[in-house]
Tab-separated table of C-alpha atoms and ligand atoms in Angstrom:
chain	number	residue	atom	x	y	z
A	96	UNK	CA	68.609	104.379	112.827
A	97	UNK	CA	69.482	103.029	109.429
A	98	UNK	CA	71.339	105.088	106.913
A	99	UNK	CA	69.407	106.323	103.921
A	100	UNK	CA	70.203	104.703	100.613
A	101	UNK	CA	71.916	107.846	99.449
A	102	UNK	CA	74.123	108.277	102.472
A	103	UNK	CA	74.944	104.570	102.452
A	104	UNK	CA	76.045	104.851	98.866
A	105	UNK	CA	78.049	107.920	99.709
A	106	UNK	CA	79.687	106.104	102.588
A	107	UNK	CA	80.673	103.160	100.407
A	108	UNK	CA	81.980	105.567	97.820
A	109	UNK	CA	83.929	107.459	100.434
A	110	UNK	CA	85.502	104.392	101.996
A	111	UNK	CA	86.594	102.844	98.726
A	112	UNK	CA	87.731	106.257	97.645
A	113	UNK	CA	90.093	106.466	100.560
A	114	UNK	CA	91.336	102.931	100.231
A	115	UNK	CA	91.631	102.423	96.561
A	116	UNK	CA	93.095	105.493	95.043
A	117	UNK	CA	95.272	106.353	97.987
A	118	UNK	CA	96.424	102.777	97.716
A	119	UNK	CA	97.003	103.323	94.030
A	120	UNK	CA	100.353	102.266	92.838
A	121	UNK	CA	101.612	103.183	89.445
A	122	UNK	CA	102.958	100.573	87.089
A	123	UNK	CA	105.168	103.181	85.500
A	124	UNK	CA	106.524	101.333	82.521
A	125	UNK	CA	103.817	98.838	81.818
A	126	UNK	CA	101.023	98.679	79.358
A	127	UNK	CA	98.200	98.104	81.771
A	128	UNK	CA	95.995	96.546	79.127
A	129	UNK	CA	98.338	93.651	78.581
A	130	UNK	CA	96.621	91.475	81.186
A	131	UNK	CA	93.484	89.898	79.744
A	132	UNK	CA	90.625	89.235	82.117
A	133	UNK	CA	90.891	85.476	81.710
A	134	UNK	CA	94.377	85.692	83.192
A	135	UNK	CA	92.814	87.496	86.071
A	136	UNK	CA	90.126	84.867	86.445
A	137	UNK	CA	92.689	82.110	86.577
A	138	UNK	CA	94.144	83.441	89.795
A	139	UNK	CA	90.832	83.937	91.518
A	140	UNK	CA	89.457	81.557	94.076
A	141	UNK	CA	85.884	82.348	94.797
A	142	UNK	CA	82.638	80.794	95.791
A	143	UNK	CA	81.090	84.028	96.884
A	144	UNK	CA	78.348	85.859	95.135
A	145	UNK	CA	79.483	88.358	92.582
A	146	UNK	CA	79.612	91.851	93.881
A	147	UNK	CA	79.606	94.861	91.680
A	148	UNK	CA	79.359	97.784	93.999
A	149	UNK	CA	80.182	101.078	92.491
A	150	UNK	CA	82.416	103.368	94.440
A	151	UNK	CA	84.245	106.569	93.921
A	152	UNK	CA	87.621	107.685	94.983
A	153	UNK	CA	89.942	110.593	94.735
A	154	UNK	CA	93.666	110.912	94.853
A	155	UNK	CA	93.046	113.820	97.220
A	156	UNK	CA	94.822	116.353	95.072
A	157	UNK	CA	93.296	116.116	91.628
A	158	UNK	CA	90.230	114.646	90.078
A	159	UNK	CA	87.639	112.351	91.559
A	160	UNK	CA	87.836	108.856	90.125
A	161	UNK	CA	85.155	106.217	90.360
A	162	UNK	CA	85.903	102.545	91.023
A	163	UNK	CA	84.049	99.297	91.424
A	164	UNK	CA	85.016	95.844	92.602
A	165	UNK	CA	84.352	93.456	89.741
A	166	UNK	CA	83.301	89.822	89.863
A	167	UNK	CA	86.940	88.740	89.845
A	168	UNK	CA	87.643	90.872	92.917
A	169	UNK	CA	89.642	93.401	91.004
A	170	UNK	CA	89.310	97.118	91.483
A	171	UNK	CA	88.441	98.736	88.170
A	172	UNK	CA	87.613	102.303	87.204
A	173	UNK	CA	83.997	102.803	86.184
A	174	UNK	CA	85.221	105.195	83.518
A	175	UNK	CA	86.978	103.164	80.774
A	176	UNK	CA	89.555	105.941	80.578
A	177	UNK	CA	90.040	106.027	84.333
A	178	UNK	CA	93.319	105.186	86.049
A	179	UNK	CA	93.716	101.404	86.072
A	180	UNK	CA	97.011	101.577	87.915
A	181	UNK	CA	95.660	100.645	91.293
A	182	UNK	CA	95.868	97.720	93.661
A	183	UNK	CA	93.935	96.987	96.818
A	184	UNK	CA	95.880	95.691	99.795
A	185	UNK	CA	94.005	93.555	102.330
A	186	UNK	CA	95.450	92.229	105.592
A	187	UNK	CA	93.637	89.431	107.438
A	188	UNK	CA	93.473	87.871	110.908
A	189	UNK	CA	94.444	90.806	113.121
A	190	UNK	CA	94.728	92.588	115.331
A	191	UNK	CA	98.012	91.024	116.368
A	192	UNK	CA	101.438	91.863	117.692
A	193	UNK	CA	102.366	92.724	114.094
A	194	UNK	CA	99.594	95.252	113.429
A	195	UNK	CA	101.468	98.358	114.507
A	196	UNK	CA	104.621	97.346	112.624
A	197	UNK	CA	102.560	96.770	109.495
A	198	UNK	CA	100.921	100.171	109.945
A	199	UNK	CA	104.309	101.873	110.196
A	200	UNK	CA	105.407	100.339	106.890
A	201	UNK	CA	102.127	101.308	105.229
A	202	UNK	CA	102.590	104.865	106.489
A	203	UNK	CA	106.106	104.974	105.045
A	204	UNK	CA	104.646	104.167	101.616
A	205	UNK	CA	101.565	106.311	102.106
A	206	UNK	CA	99.401	103.258	101.523
A	207	UNK	CA	96.020	102.500	103.061
A	208	UNK	CA	94.713	98.965	103.430
A	209	UNK	CA	91.678	97.056	104.543
A	210	UNK	CA	92.341	95.246	107.824
A	211	UNK	CA	89.989	92.269	107.995
A	212	UNK	CA	89.805	91.716	111.730
A	213	UNK	CA	88.648	88.929	114.036
A	214	UNK	CA	86.940	90.369	117.104
A	215	UNK	CA	88.293	87.644	119.364
A	216	UNK	CA	91.762	89.217	119.157
A	217	UNK	CA	90.564	92.606	120.336
A	218	UNK	CA	90.923	91.756	124.024
A	219	UNK	CA	94.613	90.973	123.547
A	220	UNK	CA	95.353	94.043	121.414
A	221	UNK	CA	93.143	96.720	122.863
A	222	UNK	CA	93.115	99.957	120.948
A	223	UNK	CA	94.856	98.595	117.871
A	224	UNK	CA	91.758	98.499	115.655
A	225	UNK	CA	91.035	102.105	116.609
A	226	UNK	CA	94.589	103.064	115.670
A	227	UNK	CA	94.162	101.396	112.290
A	228	UNK	CA	90.906	103.217	111.731
A	229	UNK	CA	92.336	106.549	112.871
A	230	UNK	CA	95.287	106.098	110.507
A	231	UNK	CA	92.839	105.995	107.598
A	232	UNK	CA	92.683	102.262	107.014
A	233	UNK	CA	89.355	100.532	106.542
A	234	UNK	CA	88.218	97.947	109.065
A	235	UNK	CA	86.637	94.940	107.405
A	236	UNK	CA	85.000	91.973	109.090
A	237	UNK	CA	86.604	88.526	109.044
A	238	UNK	CA	84.085	87.102	111.569
A	239	UNK	CA	84.521	86.907	115.309
A	240	UNK	CA	86.575	83.739	115.652
A	241	UNK	CA	87.587	82.605	112.166
A	242	UNK	CA	85.415	79.526	111.778
A	243	UNK	CA	84.562	77.922	108.452
A	244	UNK	CA	81.129	79.360	107.674
A	245	UNK	CA	80.251	76.273	105.687
A	246	UNK	CA	80.801	73.974	108.654
A	247	UNK	CA	78.843	75.715	111.381
A	248	UNK	CA	75.134	76.102	112.130
A	249	UNK	CA	73.347	79.131	110.772
A	250	UNK	CA	72.769	80.428	114.283
A	251	UNK	CA	76.500	80.241	114.986
A	252	UNK	CA	77.373	81.864	111.673
A	253	UNK	CA	74.946	84.655	112.438
A	254	UNK	CA	76.644	85.265	115.758
A	255	UNK	CA	80.092	85.134	114.158
A	256	UNK	CA	79.097	87.862	111.727
A	257	UNK	CA	76.982	90.011	114.034
A	258	UNK	CA	79.362	90.052	117.027
A	259	UNK	CA	82.156	91.231	114.787
A	260	UNK	CA	80.017	93.930	113.169
A	261	UNK	CA	78.966	95.118	116.613
A	262	UNK	CA	82.569	95.447	117.782
A	263	UNK	CA	83.582	97.272	114.615
A	264	UNK	CA	80.660	99.637	115.009
A	265	UNK	CA	81.639	100.329	118.623
A	266	UNK	CA	85.165	101.207	117.540
A	267	UNK	CA	84.608	103.009	114.254
A	268	UNK	CA	81.068	104.300	114.637
A	269	UNK	CA	79.830	102.397	111.592
A	270	UNK	CA	78.977	98.890	110.539
A	271	UNK	CA	81.688	97.310	108.401
A	272	UNK	CA	81.207	97.559	104.644
A	273	UNK	CA	83.716	94.879	103.682
A	274	UNK	CA	83.540	91.231	104.695
A	275	UNK	CA	85.923	88.383	104.026
A	276	UNK	CA	84.983	84.789	104.839
A	277	UNK	CA	87.541	82.811	106.838
A	278	UNK	CA	89.453	80.483	104.489
A	279	UNK	CA	87.610	82.188	101.616
A	280	UNK	CA	84.693	79.826	102.254
A	281	UNK	CA	81.150	81.139	102.430
A	282	UNK	CA	77.760	79.443	102.696
A	283	UNK	CA	74.385	80.099	101.102
A	284	UNK	CA	73.248	81.477	104.427
A	285	UNK	CA	76.231	83.779	104.911
A	286	UNK	CA	76.016	85.103	101.358
A	287	UNK	CA	72.342	85.926	101.705
A	288	UNK	CA	72.739	87.374	105.177
A	289	UNK	CA	75.655	89.604	104.178
A	290	UNK	CA	73.681	90.878	101.236
A	291	UNK	CA	70.838	91.833	103.554
A	292	UNK	CA	73.364	93.645	105.743
A	293	UNK	CA	74.642	95.560	102.691
A	294	UNK	CA	78.101	94.174	103.255
A	295	UNK	CA	80.457	93.459	100.374
A	296	UNK	CA	81.847	89.922	100.293
A	297	UNK	CA	85.455	90.095	99.261
A	298	UNK	CA	87.836	87.432	98.095
A	299	UNK	CA	91.094	88.232	96.371
A	300	UNK	CA	92.730	88.185	92.947
A	301	UNK	CA	96.355	88.094	94.028
A	302	UNK	CA	98.167	86.795	97.065
A	303	UNK	CA	101.416	86.656	98.977
A	304	UNK	CA	100.572	82.972	99.687
A	305	UNK	CA	102.006	83.731	103.087
A	306	UNK	CA	100.502	80.542	104.531
A	307	UNK	CA	103.076	78.547	102.597
A	308	UNK	CA	106.384	78.058	104.352
A	309	UNK	CA	108.278	78.960	101.184
A	310	UNK	CA	106.760	82.477	101.295
A	311	UNK	CA	108.814	83.285	104.397
A	312	UNK	CA	111.616	83.809	101.930
A	313	UNK	CA	111.435	87.404	100.714
A	314	UNK	CA	112.008	86.609	97.046
A	315	UNK	CA	109.227	84.012	97.029
A	316	UNK	CA	106.903	86.277	99.004
A	317	UNK	CA	107.340	89.119	96.522
A	318	UNK	CA	107.250	86.909	93.450
A	319	UNK	CA	103.962	85.324	94.566
A	320	UNK	CA	102.389	88.759	94.212
A	321	UNK	CA	104.345	90.125	91.266
A	322	UNK	CA	103.906	87.128	88.973
A	323	UNK	CA	100.103	87.551	88.960
A	324	UNK	CA	100.008	91.304	89.411
A	325	UNK	CA	97.591	93.124	87.146
A	326	UNK	CA	95.732	96.423	87.271
A	327	UNK	CA	93.242	96.332	90.118
A	328	UNK	CA	94.635	93.297	91.929
A	329	UNK	CA	93.119	92.704	95.345
A	330	UNK	CA	96.104	91.375	97.285
A	331	UNK	CA	95.695	89.023	100.225
A	332	UNK	CA	98.141	88.916	103.107
A	333	UNK	CA	98.060	88.210	106.844
A	334	UNK	CA	99.710	89.423	110.027
A	335	UNK	CA	102.580	86.969	110.285
A	336	UNK	CA	106.040	88.084	111.308
A	337	UNK	CA	107.256	87.403	107.767
A	338	UNK	CA	104.564	89.655	106.322
A	339	UNK	CA	106.015	92.463	108.399
A	340	UNK	CA	109.551	91.507	107.370
A	341	UNK	CA	108.653	91.530	103.663
A	342	UNK	CA	105.995	94.226	103.262
A	343	UNK	CA	108.375	97.140	102.772
A	344	UNK	CA	110.198	95.348	99.940
A	345	UNK	CA	106.918	94.168	98.420
A	346	UNK	CA	105.483	97.683	98.271
A	347	UNK	CA	108.710	98.997	96.780
A	348	UNK	CA	108.547	96.309	94.106
A	349	UNK	CA	104.896	97.020	93.277
A	350	UNK	CA	105.654	100.721	93.040
A	351	UNK	CA	108.289	99.968	90.417
B	606	ZN	ZN1	91.774	84.518	107.903
């Protein structure tokens, strides 16, 4: 049974609501308008179709705020006077032996994230995706086995996407809303197929650059994020040991 348009919209609103504004981090002493959009664009790598899904969120205690993900993969309030002091944290390539450690650090900071998972890891880390979901994090799809969608046949790409959605639905009860292409590389087929599935293709607008060896150093890891940080940054990180080692300090720095 497919969800009605209204309930689908509500679901998207609800999910982003939970992620975004609970993830919100206040830039206490900054003028948040001091980052022009072209600065934002310069740090974006994207070949995916522009998404502009509207979503709402609440900080759970006060007002309801409405957010959308703009074409630069930043989270922005739909109300021009809305709170721009938010970031979106996304963690790719799990589940892994780091997932639970990462979750503990997120809990310490009262931060929710999107975990973009690869279904192939589920057999090695049974129950971890469910724990992430139960802790209030969103489960996004990163395909089943992390292949470059631009280098595989359409039939294989279809399977990569569908198998992962099926697993996520089994665990969470719903199809994933968020999708991130492995290596940030999509194809015409994947873009069109994801659109038909009502999934949101996500890239990022800020990054720990944790794939670079230099980012294992905490100062570099943090600076990679902070130097490009702007209101609404969608931050990319993975489940490496050094992400776990540096996440607590990174969140503390962003909170400042
Ligand atoms: Zn990945």
